[in-house]
XYZ file of C-alpha atoms in Angstrom:
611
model
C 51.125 159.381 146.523
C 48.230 160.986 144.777
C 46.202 159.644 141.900
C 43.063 157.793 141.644
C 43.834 154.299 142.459
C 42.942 151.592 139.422
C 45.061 148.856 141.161
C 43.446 145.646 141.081
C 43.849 143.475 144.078
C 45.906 141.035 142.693
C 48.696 143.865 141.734
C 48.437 145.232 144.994
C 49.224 142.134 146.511
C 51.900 140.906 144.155
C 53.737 143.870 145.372
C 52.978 143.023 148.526
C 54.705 139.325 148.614
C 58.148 141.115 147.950
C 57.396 144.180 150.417
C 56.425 147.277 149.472
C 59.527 150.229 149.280
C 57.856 152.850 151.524
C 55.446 150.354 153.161
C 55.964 151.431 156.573
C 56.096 148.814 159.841
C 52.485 149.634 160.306
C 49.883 150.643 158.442
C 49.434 153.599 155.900
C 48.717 157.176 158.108
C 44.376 157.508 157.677
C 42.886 161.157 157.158
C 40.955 161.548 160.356
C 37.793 163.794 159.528
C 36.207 166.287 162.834
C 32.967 167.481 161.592
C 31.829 170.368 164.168
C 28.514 171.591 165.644
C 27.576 174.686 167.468
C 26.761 172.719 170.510
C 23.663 174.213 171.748
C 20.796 171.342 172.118
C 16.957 171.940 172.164
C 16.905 172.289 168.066
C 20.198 174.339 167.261
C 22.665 171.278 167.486
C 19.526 168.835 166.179
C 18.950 170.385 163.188
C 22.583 170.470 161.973
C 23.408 166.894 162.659
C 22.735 165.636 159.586
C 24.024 168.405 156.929
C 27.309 168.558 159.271
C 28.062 164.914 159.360
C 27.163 165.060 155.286
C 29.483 167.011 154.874
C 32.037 165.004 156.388
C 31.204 162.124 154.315
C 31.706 164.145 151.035
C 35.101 164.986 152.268
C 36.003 161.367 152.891
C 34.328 160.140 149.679
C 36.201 163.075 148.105
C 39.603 162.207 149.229
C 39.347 157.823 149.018
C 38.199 158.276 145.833
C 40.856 160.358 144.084
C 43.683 159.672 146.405
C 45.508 156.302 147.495
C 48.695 155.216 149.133
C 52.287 154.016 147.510
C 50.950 150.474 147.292
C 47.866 151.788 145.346
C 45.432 151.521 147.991
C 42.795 154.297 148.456
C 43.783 157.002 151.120
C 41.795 155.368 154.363
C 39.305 158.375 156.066
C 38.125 158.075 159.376
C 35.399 160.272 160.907
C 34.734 160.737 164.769
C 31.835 158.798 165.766
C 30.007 162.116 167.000
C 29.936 165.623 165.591
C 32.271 167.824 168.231
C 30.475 170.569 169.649
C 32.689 171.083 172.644
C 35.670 169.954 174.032
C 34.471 166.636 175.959
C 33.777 165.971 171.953
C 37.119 167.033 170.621
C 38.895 165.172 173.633
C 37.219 161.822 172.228
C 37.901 162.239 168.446
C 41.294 162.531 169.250
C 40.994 159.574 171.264
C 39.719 157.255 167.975
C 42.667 158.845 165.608
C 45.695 157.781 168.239
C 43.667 154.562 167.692
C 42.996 154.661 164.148
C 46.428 155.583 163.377
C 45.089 159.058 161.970
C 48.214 161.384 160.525
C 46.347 164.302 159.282
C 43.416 166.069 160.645
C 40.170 167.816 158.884
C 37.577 169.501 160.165
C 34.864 170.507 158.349
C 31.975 172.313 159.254
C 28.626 174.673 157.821
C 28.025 176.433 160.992
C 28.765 178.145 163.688
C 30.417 176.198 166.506
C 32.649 177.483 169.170
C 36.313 177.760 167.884
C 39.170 177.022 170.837
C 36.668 174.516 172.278
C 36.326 172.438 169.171
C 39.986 172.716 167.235
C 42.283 170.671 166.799
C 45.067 170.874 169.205
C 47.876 168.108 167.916
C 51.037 170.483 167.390
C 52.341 168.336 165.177
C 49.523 166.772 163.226
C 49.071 168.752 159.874
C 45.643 170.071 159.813
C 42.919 172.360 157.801
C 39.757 173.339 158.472
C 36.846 173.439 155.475
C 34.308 176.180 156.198
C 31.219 175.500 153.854
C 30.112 179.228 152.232
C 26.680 179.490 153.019
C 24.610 182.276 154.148
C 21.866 180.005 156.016
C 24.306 179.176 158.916
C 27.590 180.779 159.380
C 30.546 178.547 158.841
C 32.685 181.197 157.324
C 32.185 182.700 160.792
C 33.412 180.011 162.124
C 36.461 179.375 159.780
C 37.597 182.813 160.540
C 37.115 182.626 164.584
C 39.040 179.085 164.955
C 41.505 180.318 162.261
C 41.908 183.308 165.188
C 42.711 180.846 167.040
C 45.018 178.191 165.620
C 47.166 181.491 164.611
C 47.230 182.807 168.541
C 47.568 179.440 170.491
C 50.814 178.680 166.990
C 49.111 175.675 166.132
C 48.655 176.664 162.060
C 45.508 175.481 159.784
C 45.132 175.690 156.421
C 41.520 177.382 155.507
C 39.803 175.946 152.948
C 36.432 178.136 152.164
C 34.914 178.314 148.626
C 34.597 181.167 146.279
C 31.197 181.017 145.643
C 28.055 180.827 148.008
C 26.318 177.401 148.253
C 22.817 176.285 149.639
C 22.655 174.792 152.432
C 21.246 171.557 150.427
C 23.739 171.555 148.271
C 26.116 168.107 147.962
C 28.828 169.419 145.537
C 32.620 170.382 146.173
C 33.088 173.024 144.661
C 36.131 172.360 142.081
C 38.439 175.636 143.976
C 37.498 173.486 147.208
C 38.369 170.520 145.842
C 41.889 171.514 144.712
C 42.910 172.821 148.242
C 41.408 169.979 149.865
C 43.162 167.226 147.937
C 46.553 169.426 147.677
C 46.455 169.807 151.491
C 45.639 165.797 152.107
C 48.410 165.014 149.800
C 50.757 167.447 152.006
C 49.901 166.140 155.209
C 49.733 162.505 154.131
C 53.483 163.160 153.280
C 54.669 164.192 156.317
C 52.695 161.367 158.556
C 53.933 159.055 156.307
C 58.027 160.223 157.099
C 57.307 160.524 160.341
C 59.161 157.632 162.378
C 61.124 156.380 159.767
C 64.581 156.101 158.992
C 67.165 157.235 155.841
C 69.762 155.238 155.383
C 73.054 156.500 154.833
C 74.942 153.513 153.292
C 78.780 155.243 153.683
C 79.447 158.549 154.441
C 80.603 162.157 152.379
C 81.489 161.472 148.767
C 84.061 163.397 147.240
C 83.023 166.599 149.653
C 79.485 167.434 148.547
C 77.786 169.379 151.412
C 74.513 166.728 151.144
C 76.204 163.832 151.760
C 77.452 165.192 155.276
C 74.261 164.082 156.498
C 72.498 166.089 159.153
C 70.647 164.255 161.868
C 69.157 167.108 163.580
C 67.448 168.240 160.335
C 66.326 164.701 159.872
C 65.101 164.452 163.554
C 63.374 168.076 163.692
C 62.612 168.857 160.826
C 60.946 165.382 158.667
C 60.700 163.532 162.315
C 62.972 161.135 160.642
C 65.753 158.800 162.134
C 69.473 158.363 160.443
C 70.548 155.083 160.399
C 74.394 154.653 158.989
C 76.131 151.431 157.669
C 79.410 151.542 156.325
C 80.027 150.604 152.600
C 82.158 147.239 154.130
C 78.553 146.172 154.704
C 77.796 145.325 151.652
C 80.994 143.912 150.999
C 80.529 141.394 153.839
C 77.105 140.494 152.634
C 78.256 139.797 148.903
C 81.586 137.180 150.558
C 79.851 135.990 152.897
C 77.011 134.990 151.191
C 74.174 137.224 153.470
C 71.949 137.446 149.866
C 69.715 135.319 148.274
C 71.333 133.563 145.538
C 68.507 132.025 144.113
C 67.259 135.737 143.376
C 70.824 136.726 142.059
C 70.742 133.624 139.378
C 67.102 134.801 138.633
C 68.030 138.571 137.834
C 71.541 137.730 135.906
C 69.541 135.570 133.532
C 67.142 139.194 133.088
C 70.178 141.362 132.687
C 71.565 138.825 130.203
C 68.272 139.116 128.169
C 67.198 142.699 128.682
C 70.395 144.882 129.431
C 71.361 145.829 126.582
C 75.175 146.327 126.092
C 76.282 149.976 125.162
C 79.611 151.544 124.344
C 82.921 151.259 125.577
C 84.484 154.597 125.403
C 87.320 153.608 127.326
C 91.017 153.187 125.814
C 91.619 149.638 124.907
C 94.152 148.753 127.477
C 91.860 149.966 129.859
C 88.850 148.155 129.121
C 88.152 145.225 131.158
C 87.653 141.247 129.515
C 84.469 139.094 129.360
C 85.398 137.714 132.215
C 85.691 140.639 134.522
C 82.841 142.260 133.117
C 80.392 139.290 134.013
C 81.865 139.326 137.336
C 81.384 142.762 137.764
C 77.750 141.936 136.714
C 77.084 139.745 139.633
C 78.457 142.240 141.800
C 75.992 144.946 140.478
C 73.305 143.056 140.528
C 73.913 141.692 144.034
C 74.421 145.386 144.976
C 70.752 146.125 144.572
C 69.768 142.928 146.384
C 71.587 144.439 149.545
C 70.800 147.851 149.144
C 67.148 146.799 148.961
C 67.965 144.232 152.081
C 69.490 146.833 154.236
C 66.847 149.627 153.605
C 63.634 147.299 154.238
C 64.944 143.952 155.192
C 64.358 140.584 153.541
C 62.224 137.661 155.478
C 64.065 135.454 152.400
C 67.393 136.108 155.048
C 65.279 134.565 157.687
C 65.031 131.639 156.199
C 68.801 131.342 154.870
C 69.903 131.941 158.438
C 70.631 135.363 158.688
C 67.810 136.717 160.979
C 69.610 140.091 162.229
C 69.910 141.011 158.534
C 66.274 140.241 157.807
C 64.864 142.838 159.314
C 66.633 146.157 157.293
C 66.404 149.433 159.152
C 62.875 150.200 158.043
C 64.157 152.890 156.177
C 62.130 155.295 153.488
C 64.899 156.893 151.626
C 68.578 156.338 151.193
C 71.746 156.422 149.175
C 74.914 155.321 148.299
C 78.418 157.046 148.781
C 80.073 155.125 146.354
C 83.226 157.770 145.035
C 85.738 157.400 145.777
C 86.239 154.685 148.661
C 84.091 152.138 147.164
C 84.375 152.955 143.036
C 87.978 153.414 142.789
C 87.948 149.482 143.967
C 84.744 147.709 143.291
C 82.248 148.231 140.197
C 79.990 151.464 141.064
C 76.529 151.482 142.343
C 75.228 152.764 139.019
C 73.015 149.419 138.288
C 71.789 149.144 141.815
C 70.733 153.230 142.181
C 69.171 153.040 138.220
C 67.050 149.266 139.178
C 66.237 150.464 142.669
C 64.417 154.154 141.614
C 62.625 152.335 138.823
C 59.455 151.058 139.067
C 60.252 147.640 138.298
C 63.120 145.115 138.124
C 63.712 141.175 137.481
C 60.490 140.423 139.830
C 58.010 142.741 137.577
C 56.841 146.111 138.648
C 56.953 146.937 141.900
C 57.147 150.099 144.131
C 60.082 152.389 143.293
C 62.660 153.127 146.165
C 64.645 156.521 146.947
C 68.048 155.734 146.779
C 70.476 159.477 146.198
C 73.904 158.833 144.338
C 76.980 160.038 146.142
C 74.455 159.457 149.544
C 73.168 163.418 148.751
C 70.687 163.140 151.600
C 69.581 166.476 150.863
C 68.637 165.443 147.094
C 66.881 162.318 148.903
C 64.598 164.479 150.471
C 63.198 166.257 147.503
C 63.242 162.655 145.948
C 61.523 161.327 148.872
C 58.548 164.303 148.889
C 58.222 164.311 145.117
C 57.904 159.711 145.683
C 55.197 160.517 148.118
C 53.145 163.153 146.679
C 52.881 161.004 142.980
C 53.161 157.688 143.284
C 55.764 157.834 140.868
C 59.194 157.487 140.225
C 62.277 159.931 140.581
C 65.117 161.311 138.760
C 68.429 162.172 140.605
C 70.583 164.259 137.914
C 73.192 166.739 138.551
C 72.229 170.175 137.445
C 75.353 170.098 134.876
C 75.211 172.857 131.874
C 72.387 175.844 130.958
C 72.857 175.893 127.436
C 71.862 179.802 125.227
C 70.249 179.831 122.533
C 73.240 181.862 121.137
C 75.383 178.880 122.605
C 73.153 175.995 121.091
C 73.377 177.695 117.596
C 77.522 178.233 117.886
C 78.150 174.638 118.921
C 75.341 172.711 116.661
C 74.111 175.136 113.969
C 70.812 174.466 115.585
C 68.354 177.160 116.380
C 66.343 176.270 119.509
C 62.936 176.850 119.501
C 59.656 175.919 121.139
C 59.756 175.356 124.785
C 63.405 175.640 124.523
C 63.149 178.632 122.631
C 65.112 180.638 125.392
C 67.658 177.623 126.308
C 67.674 174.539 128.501
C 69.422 172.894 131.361
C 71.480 169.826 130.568
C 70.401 167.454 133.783
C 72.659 164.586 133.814
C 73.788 162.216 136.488
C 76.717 160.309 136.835
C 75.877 156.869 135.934
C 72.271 156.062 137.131
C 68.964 157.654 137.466
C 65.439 156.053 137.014
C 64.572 154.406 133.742
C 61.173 155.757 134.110
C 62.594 158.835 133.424
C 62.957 157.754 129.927
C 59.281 158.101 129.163
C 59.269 154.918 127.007
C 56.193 154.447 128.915
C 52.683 155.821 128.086
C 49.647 156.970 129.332
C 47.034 158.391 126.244
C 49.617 158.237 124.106
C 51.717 160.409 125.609
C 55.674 159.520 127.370
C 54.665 159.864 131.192
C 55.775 158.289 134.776
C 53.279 155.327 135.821
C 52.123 154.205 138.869
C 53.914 150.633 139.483
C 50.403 148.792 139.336
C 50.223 150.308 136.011
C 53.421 149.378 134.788
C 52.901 146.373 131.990
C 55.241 143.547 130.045
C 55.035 146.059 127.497
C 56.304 149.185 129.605
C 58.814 147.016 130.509
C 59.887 146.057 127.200
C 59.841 149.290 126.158
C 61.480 150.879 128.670
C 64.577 148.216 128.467
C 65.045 148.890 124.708
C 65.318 152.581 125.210
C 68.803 152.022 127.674
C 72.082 151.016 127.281
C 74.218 149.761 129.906
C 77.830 150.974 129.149
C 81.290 150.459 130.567
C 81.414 152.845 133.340
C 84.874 155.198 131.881
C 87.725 153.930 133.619
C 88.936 157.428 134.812
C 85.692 157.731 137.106
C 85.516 154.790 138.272
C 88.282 152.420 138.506
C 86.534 149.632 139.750
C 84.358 148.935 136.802
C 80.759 148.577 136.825
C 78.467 149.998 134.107
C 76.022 153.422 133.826
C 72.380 153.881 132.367
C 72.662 155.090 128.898
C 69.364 156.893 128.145
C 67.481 160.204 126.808
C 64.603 161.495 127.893
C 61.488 161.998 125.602
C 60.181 165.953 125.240
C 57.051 167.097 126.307
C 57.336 165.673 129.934
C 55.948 168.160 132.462
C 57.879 167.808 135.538
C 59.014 169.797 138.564
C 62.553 169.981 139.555
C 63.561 170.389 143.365
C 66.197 170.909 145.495
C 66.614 171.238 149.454
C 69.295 172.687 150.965
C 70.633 174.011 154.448
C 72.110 177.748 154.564
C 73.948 178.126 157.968
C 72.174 180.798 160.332
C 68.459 180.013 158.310
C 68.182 176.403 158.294
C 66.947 174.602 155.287
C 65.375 176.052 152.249
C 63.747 174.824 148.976
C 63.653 175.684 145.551
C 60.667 174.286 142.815
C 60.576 175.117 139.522
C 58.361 173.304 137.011
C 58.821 173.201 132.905
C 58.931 170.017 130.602
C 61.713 167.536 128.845
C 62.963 168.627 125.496
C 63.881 166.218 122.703
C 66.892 167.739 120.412
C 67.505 166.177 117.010
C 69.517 163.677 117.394
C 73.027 164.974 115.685
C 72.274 167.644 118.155
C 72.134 165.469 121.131
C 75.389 164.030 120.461
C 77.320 166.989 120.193
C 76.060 168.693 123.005
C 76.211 165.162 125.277
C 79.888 164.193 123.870
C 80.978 167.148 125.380
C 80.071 165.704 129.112
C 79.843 161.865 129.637
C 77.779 160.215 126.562
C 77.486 157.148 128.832
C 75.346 158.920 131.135
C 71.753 159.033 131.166
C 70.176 162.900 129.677
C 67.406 165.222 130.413
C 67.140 168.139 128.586
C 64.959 170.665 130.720
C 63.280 173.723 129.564
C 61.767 175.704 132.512
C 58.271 177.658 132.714
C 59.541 181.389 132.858
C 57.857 184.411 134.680
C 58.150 188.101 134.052
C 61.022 189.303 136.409
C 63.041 188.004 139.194
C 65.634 185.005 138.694
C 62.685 182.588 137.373
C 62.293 185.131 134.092
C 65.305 183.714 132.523
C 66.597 179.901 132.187
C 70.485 181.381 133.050
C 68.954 183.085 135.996
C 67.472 180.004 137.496
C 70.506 177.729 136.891
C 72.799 180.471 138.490
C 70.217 180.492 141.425
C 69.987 176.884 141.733
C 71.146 176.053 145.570
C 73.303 173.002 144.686
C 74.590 170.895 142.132
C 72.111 168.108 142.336
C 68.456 168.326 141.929
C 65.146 165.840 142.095
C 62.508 165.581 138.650
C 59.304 164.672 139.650
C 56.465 163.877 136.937
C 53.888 166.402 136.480
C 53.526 169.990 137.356
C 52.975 169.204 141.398
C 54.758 172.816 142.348
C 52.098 173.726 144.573
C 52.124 170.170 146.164
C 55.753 170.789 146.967
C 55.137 174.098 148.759
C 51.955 173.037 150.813
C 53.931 169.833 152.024
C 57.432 172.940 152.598
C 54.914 174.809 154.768
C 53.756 171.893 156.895
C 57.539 171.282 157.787
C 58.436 174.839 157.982
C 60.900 174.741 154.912
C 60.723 178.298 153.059
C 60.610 178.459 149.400
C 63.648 180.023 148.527
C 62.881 180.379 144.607
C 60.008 179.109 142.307
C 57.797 179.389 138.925
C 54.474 178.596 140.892
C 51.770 180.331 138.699
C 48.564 181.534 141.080
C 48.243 181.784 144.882
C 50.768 179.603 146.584
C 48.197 177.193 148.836
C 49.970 177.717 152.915
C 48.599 177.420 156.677
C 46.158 180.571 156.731
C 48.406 182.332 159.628
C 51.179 182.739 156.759
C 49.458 185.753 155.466
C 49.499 187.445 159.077
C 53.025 187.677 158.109
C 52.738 190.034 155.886
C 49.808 189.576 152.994
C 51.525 191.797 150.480
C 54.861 189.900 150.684
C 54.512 185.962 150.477
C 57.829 185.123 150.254
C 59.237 186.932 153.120
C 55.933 186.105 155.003
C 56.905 182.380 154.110
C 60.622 183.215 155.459
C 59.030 184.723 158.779
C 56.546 182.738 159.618
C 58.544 179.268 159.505
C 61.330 180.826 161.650
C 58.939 181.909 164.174
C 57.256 178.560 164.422
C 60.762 176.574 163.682
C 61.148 173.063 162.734
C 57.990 171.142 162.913
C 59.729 168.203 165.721
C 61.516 170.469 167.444
């Protein structure tokens, strides 16, 4: 969700005239802001006013000016009209955020002020509290008593307090505040912004992976999400009965015809389909997307062509596909309409990327979904295929890995589709990166659609035809790679490990891809390593990995991921996180010395956020 906003208004609202993907029903969750007072009048309470509600305007300024939503506007901040110094005061602020559609509370304060009168109450509302270090009044005092207190009433706050002291004068963020600030704003923000919404589960379990049995309770408790399932005949009726817009399917079949470039055909000859099949097989790709994108966030276009049921989607945030085997092994794959609908453009121009999971793996949706949310950015869905030695590398190739691959790499490849952003084609100083869809240009675009190929999809996969995104990813990518899972008797669990993209030569490439699916789109993955435990070797974190799909985000957002896991009670199961993991302050009551099994502990005692 999270970068400085540089959208101009007219980008904004050219996204806006084909709906946003995660625009929600109503507006954008705002960052409500609860500046508290020691509430004692006759010159105590009067000479704080202005310093404490100063302070709450640095932390608004602060957040709209580096933060902003997925349509690019800033993050919205609303303060309560009065400093709280009591609970007649609290009672009212929370009042104006049920109003103001607030999703995440602050409270920030320099003084003293009396703590279980003037918290924040909301059990499910995420919430910190920013104690300003300074010696002339005592809001470290204060951080720790209401901290007390959040941790005995089970109503956890993360405690933001500076390193160094300040003066009271003094107008700066400190850049340690700053970071826990905006890392906790871009957690909460994430979970506000699931909260009511709906995945879509467009079929059902594909070819028995565990993620794609999807589980509404852990929707519903834990992500205060809906599940709303439509069979795969759906989108079968739509495309023979005509429940699409064809003027938009004649619009993006003249696109693919110019920018989809054709790539190879590995199947056997008397398996490989004519000119004729393969351009209807097109249309039904393309019309795929069209209805995928129709039944996750409806169409007002359908409105008008008389379908006004269909219009209106299932205002859902994240989705996917079952496709194998009860759709593929009849009708072209969903390859086209997973790879169009995670990029960050398509026949209209850029626009807002979705989260749709191949093979419906709702539990690689979520990691999608968070990793969507906390960037701005697009997502890769890749299976977790092959770890690839050194030792291995060298046998196979004659290559000797070096670099960041030095001590191997993970061959992430999905079967068929995954973002094109994840190609890198596009740039930001220079350098291959993920851009926010209000960044995305022509040229990106261009770019990006010379770097694929859209081959045959092979014939033994997927008997219905269809065609996969052909693509490698640039090196020197950071990204974080993520997985949720559920363990029966714990609940579920995540796993975030961060590294960067590795480019092999190219004669290297091929060997080491020909022996999978060359059709399919590559990452190669080198991970950040740490001194013991599975994370100090590249084997030990692919035999660790929870399942056989994971979720590449742009950037190294680790600690993002394991705020926003903390807010929804989701332990981190494994990670490469370098520093102090950022959590609600009442984690370390758990036990300090141990911050894993603390993690563990203290989100089974509080359980699942919506429970």
């Amino acid at each position: 969700m999270f970068a400085k906003s540089t959208a101009k208004n007219a980008a904004i609202a050219s996204t806006a005239s084909t709906g946003d993907a995660l625009a929600p029903l109503r507006p954008f969750p705002a960052v409500g802001i609860r500046p508290t007072i020691d509430g004692r009048r006759d010159g105590v309470r009067e000479s704080l006013e202005g310093q404490v509600l100063g302070m709450a305007q640095l932390a608004a300024e602060l957040i709209s000016s580096k933060l902003c939503y997925p349509d690019g506007s800033p993050v919205r901040c609303i303060i309560a009209d009065s400093c709280i110094g009591g609970a007649a005061e609290s009672a009212a602020c929370a009042r104006k955020f049920a109003q103001e559609g607030v999703g995440v509370s602050l409270t920030v304060t320099p003084c003293w002020c009396y703590g279980s009168e003037t918290m924040d109450l909301d059990p499910t509302m995420p919430k910190a509290v920013w104690g300003f270090n300074g010696t002339e009044r005592p809001g470290a005092v204060y951080l720790a008593a209401v901290l007390a207190a959040h941790a005995q009433k089970g109503v956890p706050a993360f405690g933001i307090y500076g390193q160094d002291v300040q003066d009271a004068g003094d107008k700066d963020i400190p850049a340690d505040v700053e970071t826990k600030l905006l890392t906790f704003v871009r957690a909460g923000l994430v979970v506000a912004q699931m909260k009511g919404r709906s995945y879509l589960s467009v079929g059902g379990t594909s070819m028995g992976i565990a993620g794609s049995i999807v589980n509404h309770d852990f929707f519903q408790k834990f992500l205060g999400m809906r599940v709303e399932s439509v069979d795969m005949i759906e989108v079968l009726r739509r495309i023979e009965r005509g429940v699409v817009d064809g003027d938009e399917t004649a619009k993006a079949l003249a696109w693919v015809e110019k920018h989809c470039l054709p790539g190879k055909d590995v199947n056997p000859p008397k398996r490989q389909h004519s000119p004729e099949q393969r351009a209807k097989e097109w249309k039904i790709c393309v019309q795929m997307t069209q209805i995928i994108r129709d039944l996750m966030v409806g169409n007002p276009r359908l409105a008008e062509l008389g379908f006004g049921e269909e219009a209106l989607g299932h205002d859902a945030i994240a989705g996917g596909f079952q496709g194998q085997r009860h759709w593929t092994d009849h009708l072209p794959n969903g390859d086209f309409a997973e790879a169009m609908l995670n990029t960050s453009f398509d026949w209209n121009g850029p626009r807002s990327p979705y989260v749709v999971a191949t093979e419906n793996d709702s539990l690689n949706a979520v990691p999608m979904l968070f990793g969507r949310l906390l960037t701005n950015t697009a997502q890769i869905f890749a299976d977790v295929r092959t770890y690839w030695s050194p030792a291995a590398v060298k046998r196979v190739t004659g290559h000797k890995l070096a670099g960041a691959a030095k001590d191997g790499i993970i061959h992430l490849i999905n079967s068929g589709p995954a973002a094109l952003d994840g190609i890198g084609a596009m740039t930001v100083k220079g350098k291959p990166a993920f851009k926010h869809h209000w960044e995305v240009t022509d040229k990106d675009i261009s770019a990006t659609m010379k770097s694929v190929t859209w081959c045959p999809s092979v014939d033994e996969y997927f008997r219905g035809g269809g065609y996969s995104s052909c693509y490698k990813t640039l090196g020197g990518i950071p990204v974080t790679m993520t997985r949720v899972s559920l363990v029966d008797g714990l609940g579920p669990i995540i796993q975030i490990i961060e590294g960067v993209t590795v480019e092999l030569p190219g004669k290297v490439h091929d060997v080491l891809d020909n022996r999978t699916n060359s059709t399919w789109p590559t990452t190669w993955f080198a991970p950040r390593l740490t001194a013991s435990g599975p994370t100090s070797t590249v084997y030990g974190i692919m035999a660790g990995w929870s399942a056989n799909h994971c979720a590449l985000t742009f950037g190294h957002v680790g600690a993002d991921f394991a705020a926003l896991a903390a807010l929804l009670r989701i332990p981190v199961a494994m990670h490469n996180l370098q520093g102090e993991v950022f959590r609600p302050a009442s984690w370390g009551l758990f036990g300090a010395g141990e911050p894993q099994g603390a993690d563990y502990r203290a989100c089974a005692a509080y359980g699942p956020l919506y429970a």
